[in-house]
mmCIF file of C-alpha atoms in Angstrom:
data_model
loop_
_atom_site.group_PDB
_atom_site.id
_atom_site.type_symbol
_atom_site.label_atom_id
_atom_site.label_comp_id
_atom_site.label_asym_id
_atom_site.label_seq_id
_atom_site.Cartn_x
_atom_site.Cartn_y
_atom_site.Cartn_z
ATOM 1 C CA UNK R 1 -42.609 13.374 -2.013
ATOM 2 C CA UNK R 2 -41.551 15.412 0.996
ATOM 3 C CA UNK R 3 -43.277 12.962 3.364
ATOM 4 C CA UNK R 4 -41.228 10.112 1.875
ATOM 5 C CA UNK R 5 -37.993 12.067 2.337
ATOM 6 C CA UNK R 6 -38.928 12.830 5.936
ATOM 7 C CA UNK R 7 -39.546 9.126 6.585
ATOM 8 C CA UNK R 8 -36.142 8.276 5.071
ATOM 9 C CA UNK R 9 -34.452 10.865 7.299
ATOM 10 C CA UNK R 10 -36.212 9.490 10.366
ATOM 11 C CA UNK R 11 -35.221 5.912 9.487
ATOM 12 C CA UNK R 12 -31.607 6.981 8.976
ATOM 13 C CA UNK R 13 -31.631 8.743 12.340
ATOM 14 C CA UNK R 14 -32.751 5.498 14.022
ATOM 15 C CA UNK R 15 -29.764 3.532 12.667
ATOM 16 C CA UNK R 16 -27.205 3.216 15.432
ATOM 17 C CA UNK R 17 -23.808 3.305 13.758
ATOM 18 C CA UNK R 18 -22.211 2.330 17.058
ATOM 19 C CA UNK R 19 -24.121 -0.942 17.331
ATOM 20 C CA UNK R 20 -22.485 -4.355 16.953
ATOM 21 C CA UNK R 21 -24.841 -5.018 14.018
ATOM 22 C CA UNK R 22 -23.604 -1.933 12.172
ATOM 23 C CA UNK R 23 -20.010 -2.934 12.928
ATOM 24 C CA UNK R 24 -20.602 -6.432 11.568
ATOM 25 C CA UNK R 25 -22.142 -5.004 8.392
ATOM 26 C CA UNK R 26 -19.200 -2.625 7.907
ATOM 27 C CA UNK R 27 -16.705 -5.425 8.431
ATOM 28 C CA UNK R 28 -18.540 -7.736 6.007
ATOM 29 C CA UNK R 29 -18.156 -4.989 3.429
ATOM 30 C CA UNK R 30 -14.478 -4.635 4.296
ATOM 31 C CA UNK R 31 -13.882 -8.414 3.923
ATOM 32 C CA UNK R 32 -15.381 -8.267 0.414
ATOM 33 C CA UNK R 33 -13.236 -5.246 -0.409
ATOM 34 C CA UNK R 34 -10.121 -7.013 0.944
ATOM 35 C CA UNK R 35 -10.890 -10.024 -1.224
ATOM 36 C CA UNK R 36 -11.422 -7.895 -4.329
ATOM 37 C CA UNK R 37 -8.171 -6.022 -3.705
ATOM 38 C CA UNK R 38 -6.329 -9.243 -2.760
ATOM 39 C CA UNK R 39 -5.120 -7.696 0.506
ATOM 40 C CA UNK R 40 -2.797 -9.683 2.723
ATOM 41 C CA UNK R 41 -3.474 -9.899 6.451
ATOM 42 C CA UNK R 42 -0.625 -7.436 7.056
ATOM 43 C CA UNK R 43 -2.171 -4.988 4.585
ATOM 44 C CA UNK R 44 -5.590 -5.355 6.214
ATOM 45 C CA UNK R 45 -4.069 -4.666 9.644
ATOM 46 C CA UNK R 46 -2.360 -1.513 8.412
ATOM 47 C CA UNK R 47 -5.368 -0.189 6.507
ATOM 48 C CA UNK R 48 -7.680 -0.725 9.480
ATOM 49 C CA UNK R 49 -5.093 0.442 12.016
ATOM 50 C CA UNK R 50 -5.750 -2.497 14.355
ATOM 51 C CA UNK R 51 -3.776 -5.260 16.040
ATOM 52 C CA UNK R 52 -3.647 -8.809 14.704
ATOM 53 C CA UNK R 53 -5.692 -10.141 17.651
ATOM 54 C CA UNK R 54 -8.454 -7.623 16.967
ATOM 55 C CA UNK R 55 -8.620 -8.589 13.307
ATOM 56 C CA UNK R 56 -8.832 -12.285 14.155
ATOM 57 C CA UNK R 57 -11.556 -11.672 16.739
ATOM 58 C CA UNK R 58 -13.529 -9.768 14.113
ATOM 59 C CA UNK R 59 -13.011 -12.581 11.611
ATOM 60 C CA UNK R 60 -14.494 -14.980 14.173
ATOM 61 C CA UNK R 61 -17.570 -12.757 14.514
ATOM 62 C CA UNK R 62 -16.586 -11.282 17.889
ATOM 63 C CA UNK R 63 -17.456 -7.716 16.972
ATOM 64 C CA UNK R 64 -18.514 -4.882 19.232
ATOM 65 C CA UNK R 65 -18.980 -1.255 18.310
ATOM 66 C CA UNK R 66 -16.134 0.100 16.183
ATOM 67 C CA UNK R 67 -14.208 3.075 17.474
ATOM 68 C CA UNK R 68 -14.067 6.364 15.601
ATOM 69 C CA UNK R 69 -10.627 5.820 14.048
ATOM 70 C CA UNK R 70 -11.685 2.486 12.499
ATOM 71 C CA UNK R 71 -14.937 4.009 11.229
ATOM 72 C CA UNK R 72 -12.987 6.862 9.646
ATOM 73 C CA UNK R 73 -10.593 4.437 7.949
ATOM 74 C CA UNK R 74 -13.481 2.303 6.683
ATOM 75 C CA UNK R 75 -15.203 5.388 5.332
ATOM 76 C CA UNK R 76 -12.131 6.336 3.297
ATOM 77 C CA UNK R 77 -11.621 2.764 2.077
ATOM 78 C CA UNK R 78 -15.252 2.423 0.991
ATOM 79 C CA UNK R 79 -15.031 5.787 -0.770
ATOM 80 C CA UNK R 80 -11.851 4.732 -2.586
ATOM 81 C CA UNK R 81 -13.506 1.512 -3.698
ATOM 82 C CA UNK R 82 -16.638 3.335 -4.902
ATOM 83 C CA UNK R 83 -14.643 5.989 -6.784
ATOM 84 C CA UNK R 84 -12.589 3.313 -8.545
ATOM 85 C CA UNK R 85 -15.748 1.495 -9.622
ATOM 86 C CA UNK R 86 -16.988 4.728 -11.203
ATOM 87 C CA UNK R 87 -13.677 5.694 -12.828
ATOM 88 C CA UNK R 88 -12.849 2.184 -14.033
ATOM 89 C CA UNK R 89 -16.147 0.360 -14.569
ATOM 90 C CA UNK R 90 -14.440 -2.959 -15.354
ATOM 91 C CA UNK R 91 -14.064 -4.452 -11.842
ATOM 92 C CA UNK R 92 -10.724 -6.161 -12.554
ATOM 93 C CA UNK R 93 -9.178 -2.905 -13.788
ATOM 94 C CA UNK R 94 -10.559 -0.963 -10.841
ATOM 95 C CA UNK R 95 -9.156 -3.487 -8.364
ATOM 96 C CA UNK R 96 -5.762 -3.748 -10.097
ATOM 97 C CA UNK R 97 -5.305 0.046 -10.205
ATOM 98 C CA UNK R 98 -4.358 0.136 -6.528
ATOM 99 C CA UNK R 99 -1.158 -1.875 -7.065
ATOM 100 C CA UNK R 100 0.007 -0.285 -10.314
ATOM 101 C CA UNK R 101 2.773 2.331 -10.367
ATOM 102 C CA UNK R 102 1.296 5.797 -10.702
ATOM 103 C CA UNK R 103 2.799 9.049 -11.904
ATOM 104 C CA UNK R 104 0.554 11.248 -9.758
ATOM 105 C CA UNK R 105 2.860 13.655 -7.887
ATOM 106 C CA UNK R 106 1.730 12.592 -4.419
ATOM 107 C CA UNK R 107 2.515 8.952 -5.253
ATOM 108 C CA UNK R 108 5.964 9.590 -6.720
ATOM 109 C CA UNK R 109 5.823 6.618 -9.087
ATOM 110 C CA UNK R 110 4.605 4.230 -6.397
ATOM 111 C CA UNK R 111 1.181 2.684 -6.194
ATOM 112 C CA UNK R 112 -1.845 4.057 -4.401
ATOM 113 C CA UNK R 113 -1.783 1.002 -2.137
ATOM 114 C CA UNK R 114 1.810 1.766 -1.121
ATOM 115 C CA UNK R 115 0.686 5.233 -0.075
ATOM 116 C CA UNK R 116 -2.371 3.862 1.725
ATOM 117 C CA UNK R 117 -0.119 1.473 3.644
ATOM 118 C CA UNK R 118 1.788 4.402 5.120
ATOM 119 C CA UNK R 119 -0.287 3.685 8.209
ATOM 120 C CA UNK R 120 -1.772 7.136 8.759
ATOM 121 C CA UNK R 121 -5.394 8.089 8.177
ATOM 122 C CA UNK R 122 -4.026 10.958 6.078
ATOM 123 C CA UNK R 123 -2.597 8.393 3.632
ATOM 124 C CA UNK R 124 -6.100 7.075 2.993
ATOM 125 C CA UNK R 125 -7.473 10.606 2.818
ATOM 126 C CA UNK R 126 -5.114 11.778 0.065
ATOM 127 C CA UNK R 127 -5.876 8.761 -2.126
ATOM 128 C CA UNK R 128 -9.609 9.306 -1.627
ATOM 129 C CA UNK R 129 -9.236 13.031 -2.349
ATOM 130 C CA UNK R 130 -7.257 12.302 -5.532
ATOM 131 C CA UNK R 131 -9.854 9.832 -6.808
ATOM 132 C CA UNK R 132 -12.727 12.180 -5.991
ATOM 133 C CA UNK R 133 -10.965 14.947 -7.940
ATOM 134 C CA UNK R 134 -10.353 12.593 -10.875
ATOM 135 C CA UNK R 135 -13.974 11.504 -10.725
ATOM 136 C CA UNK R 136 -15.165 15.103 -10.895
ATOM 137 C CA UNK R 137 -18.750 15.111 -12.062
ATOM 138 C CA UNK R 138 -18.965 11.386 -12.720
ATOM 139 C CA UNK R 139 -21.378 9.548 -10.456
#
């Protein structure tokens, strides 16, 4: 068993997260997430923290390595998506939750998406942190 785990660790170490291939894979995942959440182009721009021209280049397949701030944002977004799928196993409910008013103190009656669209990485972080706390031991 330990030999298998060592092989997995070695394979993971060989994956270059800064490669164009890794960037394309991450963006393909983001496009699916954006479709599920019914994100507008403006919302996608804000969540990724990029300019319109960058987004359109990516959409056309012109993708190079992603910089650290985009990778961080994607990590939070993917974590939010995953946590919602665990908390609300019906995909439609999980995807709709983002736009619904919420009484959580840090949202002040607004939706999680409104908070996430604040434009700062911290806005994504607090939503992710909230969902992880709500999720607790569920996995």
